[in-house]
Amino acid sequence: MKFAVIVFPGSNCDLDMYHAVKDELGVDAEYVWHDETSLEGFDGVLLPGGFSYGDYLRTGAIARFSPIMESVIKAANEGKPVLGVCNGFQILLEAGLLPGAMRRNKDLKFICRPVQLVVENGGTMFTKEYEKGQEITIPVAHGEGNYYCDEVTLETLKANNQILFSYKDDINGSVNSIAGITNEAGNVLGMMPHPERAVDSLLGSNDGLTLFKSILSHWRERNAITS
Amino acid sequence: MLYEVKVFISLKEAVLDPAGAAVKSSLHHLGFAGVEDVRIGKVMTLQIESTEDKIEAAVTEMCEKLLANPVIEDYRFEIEEVVSQ
């Protein structure tokens, strides 16, 4: 399996993302600069955190129109796993690949610390190696992680089991304490917490590695069936 | 024709504005007890070369695609001709 790690001007978690899949998960990965237009040959797409375009206008608003994004949308429509973390999540929201939007954290503080998450849906390509209801520790680092969607959207997210992770305690004011959601098809995940920063017990937790293991194990199963 | 366009962007009524709430509380501390609500928005000033029949549709498209996020923000704009000196 080969991952693309998309690098925007202002990305700063790209090295951690690359390390997580290349060194800890042990699969192939390559950086792809935002000016590129093709994601040919990649089986999964990772949008790292950071401050793409300095968060000008709105978080993710300008990165969403980077040349590579057309290929990211194409990969998403083809059913390939697409994971956006933190700023990557914000870009997926702006691109319309996921519903909703981000607001400033309710207490206006930049929150940077490990938090407890609850795995709300354990059966997906991103969470199959977790148990539903499992509590995991993954760090967050954001000033605008206060997820918003209207009530109709929230009901849809719940009905389709699109909420994969929620904060055990409300940390930023997010609707329903949402920490991570997928699209309706389930192959695009956006989450504010950083699984790539929790891939080794030396880092305080390896709960994030399980997410990458889930993607790989799902990919292997699917390819074994089709080949 | 050259136009100057002012675009005003604000959070939708239903969306909580934590920065506005902090400013309101600070105004209360300063003694402005009558302040009931503060909403923080953005103003952008654009100079656009266009024609009278196209300018409004163009600015609307800019707002919908990039300048505002319709999920959480409302926008309005004012268009004025730039009179050459």
mmCIF file with all atom_site columns, C-alpha atoms in Angstrom, chain B residues 18-81:
data_model
loop_
_atom_site.group_PDB
_atom_site.id
_atom_site.type_symbol
_atom_site.label_atom_id
_atom_site.label_alt_id
_atom_site.label_comp_id
_atom_site.label_asym_id
_atom_site.label_entity_id
_atom_site.label_seq_id
_atom_site.pdbx_PDB_ins_code
_atom_site.Cartn_x
_atom_site.Cartn_y
_atom_site.Cartn_z
_atom_site.occupancy
_atom_site.B_iso_or_equiv
_atom_site.pdbx_formal_charge
_atom_site.auth_seq_id
_atom_site.auth_comp_id
_atom_site.auth_asym_id
_atom_site.auth_atom_id
_atom_site.pdbx_PDB_model_num
ATOM 1  C CA . PRO B 1 18 ? -17.000 33.201 20.894  1.00 0.00 ? 18 PRO B CA 1
ATOM 2  C CA . ALA B 1 19 ? -14.777 36.172 19.986  1.00 0.00 ? 19 ALA B CA 1
ATOM 3  C CA . GLY B 1 20 ? -17.808 38.480 19.863  1.00 0.00 ? 20 GLY B CA 1
ATOM 4  C CA . ALA B 1 21 ? -18.942 37.164 23.252  1.00 0.00 ? 21 ALA B CA 1
ATOM 5  C CA . ALA B 1 22 ? -15.500 37.951 24.746  1.00 0.00 ? 22 ALA B CA 1
ATOM 6  C CA . VAL B 1 23 ? -15.614 41.507 23.355  1.00 0.00 ? 23 VAL B CA 1
ATOM 7  C CA . LYS B 1 24 ? -19.138 41.995 24.736  1.00 0.00 ? 24 LYS B CA 1
ATOM 8  C CA . SER B 1 25 ? -17.996 40.911 28.180  1.00 0.00 ? 25 SER B CA 1
ATOM 9  C CA . SER B 1 26 ? -15.036 43.311 27.987  1.00 0.00 ? 26 SER B CA 1
ATOM 10 C CA . LEU B 1 27 ? -17.353 46.184 27.006  1.00 0.00 ? 27 LEU B CA 1
ATOM 11 C CA . HIS B 1 28 ? -19.500 45.348 30.047  1.00 0.00 ? 28 HIS B CA 1
ATOM 12 C CA . HIS B 1 29 ? -16.376 45.574 32.249  1.00 0.00 ? 29 HIS B CA 1
ATOM 13 C CA . LEU B 1 30 ? -15.739 49.035 30.792  1.00 0.00 ? 30 LEU B CA 1
ATOM 14 C CA . GLY B 1 31 ? -19.181 50.072 31.963  1.00 0.00 ? 31 GLY B CA 1
ATOM 15 C CA . PHE B 1 32 ? -21.102 49.848 28.675  1.00 0.00 ? 32 PHE B CA 1
ATOM 16 C CA . ALA B 1 33 ? -23.852 47.838 30.332  1.00 0.00 ? 33 ALA B CA 1
ATOM 17 C CA . GLY B 1 34 ? -26.305 48.403 27.490  1.00 0.00 ? 34 GLY B CA 1
ATOM 18 C CA . VAL B 1 35 ? -24.339 46.296 24.969  1.00 0.00 ? 35 VAL B CA 1
ATOM 19 C CA . GLU B 1 36 ? -26.574 43.307 24.337  1.00 0.00 ? 36 GLU B CA 1
ATOM 20 C CA . ASP B 1 37 ? -24.730 41.614 21.512  1.00 0.00 ? 37 ASP B CA 1
ATOM 21 C CA . VAL B 1 38 ? -21.427 41.825 19.618  1.00 0.00 ? 38 VAL B CA 1
ATOM 22 C CA . ARG B 1 39 ? -20.832 40.002 16.347  1.00 0.00 ? 39 ARG B CA 1
ATOM 23 C CA . ILE B 1 40 ? -17.402 40.138 14.742  1.00 0.00 ? 40 ILE B CA 1
ATOM 24 C CA . GLY B 1 41 ? -17.188 39.986 10.962  1.00 0.00 ? 41 GLY B CA 1
ATOM 25 C CA . LYS B 1 42 ? -14.909 40.917 8.103   1.00 0.00 ? 42 LYS B CA 1
ATOM 26 C CA . VAL B 1 43 ? -14.903 43.658 5.506   1.00 0.00 ? 43 VAL B CA 1
ATOM 27 C CA . MET B 1 44 ? -13.061 43.205 2.231   1.00 0.00 ? 44 MET B CA 1
ATOM 28 C CA . THR B 1 45 ? -12.560 45.956 -0.310  1.00 0.00 ? 45 THR B CA 1
ATOM 29 C CA . LEU B 1 46 ? -12.100 44.800 -3.893  1.00 0.00 ? 46 LEU B CA 1
ATOM 30 C CA . GLN B 1 47 ? -11.272 46.848 -6.987  1.00 0.00 ? 47 GLN B CA 1
ATOM 31 C CA . ILE B 1 48 ? -12.806 45.103 -9.976  1.00 0.00 ? 48 ILE B CA 1
ATOM 32 C CA . GLU B 1 49 ? -12.721 45.930 -13.676 1.00 0.00 ? 49 GLU B CA 1
ATOM 33 C CA . SER B 1 50 ? -16.103 44.827 -15.021 1.00 0.00 ? 50 SER B CA 1
ATOM 34 C CA . THR B 1 51 ? -19.364 45.967 -16.587 1.00 0.00 ? 51 THR B CA 1
ATOM 35 C CA . GLU B 1 52 ? -22.648 46.982 -14.995 1.00 0.00 ? 52 GLU B CA 1
ATOM 36 C CA . ASP B 1 53 ? -24.501 43.868 -16.161 1.00 0.00 ? 53 ASP B CA 1
ATOM 37 C CA . LYS B 1 54 ? -21.834 41.423 -14.942 1.00 0.00 ? 54 LYS B CA 1
ATOM 38 C CA . ILE B 1 55 ? -20.428 42.808 -11.717 1.00 0.00 ? 55 ILE B CA 1
ATOM 39 C CA . GLU B 1 56 ? -23.157 41.651 -9.334  1.00 0.00 ? 56 GLU B CA 1
ATOM 40 C CA . ALA B 1 57 ? -23.172 38.051 -10.541 1.00 0.00 ? 57 ALA B CA 1
ATOM 41 C CA . ALA B 1 58 ? -19.370 37.972 -10.439 1.00 0.00 ? 58 ALA B CA 1
ATOM 42 C CA . VAL B 1 59 ? -19.183 39.209 -6.836  1.00 0.00 ? 59 VAL B CA 1
ATOM 43 C CA . THR B 1 60 ? -21.928 36.788 -5.780  1.00 0.00 ? 60 THR B CA 1
ATOM 44 C CA . GLU B 1 61 ? -19.931 33.920 -7.271  1.00 0.00 ? 61 GLU B CA 1
ATOM 45 C CA . MET B 1 62 ? -16.759 35.088 -5.505  1.00 0.00 ? 62 MET B CA 1
ATOM 46 C CA . CYS B 1 63 ? -18.611 35.162 -2.191  1.00 0.00 ? 63 CYS B CA 1
ATOM 47 C CA . GLU B 1 64 ? -20.200 31.737 -2.662  1.00 0.00 ? 64 GLU B CA 1
ATOM 48 C CA . LYS B 1 65 ? -16.992 30.050 -3.829  1.00 0.00 ? 65 LYS B CA 1
ATOM 49 C CA . LEU B 1 66 ? -14.309 31.608 -1.663  1.00 0.00 ? 66 LEU B CA 1
ATOM 50 C CA . LEU B 1 67 ? -14.915 34.801 0.292   1.00 0.00 ? 67 LEU B CA 1
ATOM 51 C CA . ALA B 1 68 ? -17.603 33.391 2.593   1.00 0.00 ? 68 ALA B CA 1
ATOM 52 C CA . ASN B 1 69 ? -18.359 29.919 3.881   1.00 0.00 ? 69 ASN B CA 1
ATOM 53 C CA . PRO B 1 70 ? -22.137 29.619 3.404   1.00 0.00 ? 70 PRO B CA 1
ATOM 54 C CA . VAL B 1 71 ? -22.323 26.896 6.099   1.00 0.00 ? 71 VAL B CA 1
ATOM 55 C CA . ILE B 1 72 ? -21.602 29.395 8.886   1.00 0.00 ? 72 ILE B CA 1
ATOM 56 C CA . GLU B 1 73 ? -21.411 32.837 7.280   1.00 0.00 ? 73 GLU B CA 1
ATOM 57 C CA . ASP B 1 74 ? -23.725 35.381 5.651   1.00 0.00 ? 74 ASP B CA 1
ATOM 58 C CA . TYR B 1 75 ? -22.477 37.988 3.217   1.00 0.00 ? 75 TYR B CA 1
ATOM 59 C CA . ARG B 1 76 ? -23.666 41.193 1.586   1.00 0.00 ? 76 ARG B CA 1
ATOM 60 C CA . PHE B 1 77 ? -21.880 43.694 -0.618  1.00 0.00 ? 77 PHE B CA 1
ATOM 61 C CA . GLU B 1 78 ? -21.973 47.271 -1.878  1.00 0.00 ? 78 GLU B CA 1
ATOM 62 C CA . ILE B 1 79 ? -20.850 48.194 -5.382  1.00 0.00 ? 79 ILE B CA 1
ATOM 63 C CA . GLU B 1 80 ? -19.676 51.674 -6.321  1.00 0.00 ? 80 GLU B CA 1
ATOM 64 C CA . GLU B 1 81 ? -18.205 53.028 -9.512  1.00 0.00 ? 81 GLU B CA 1
#
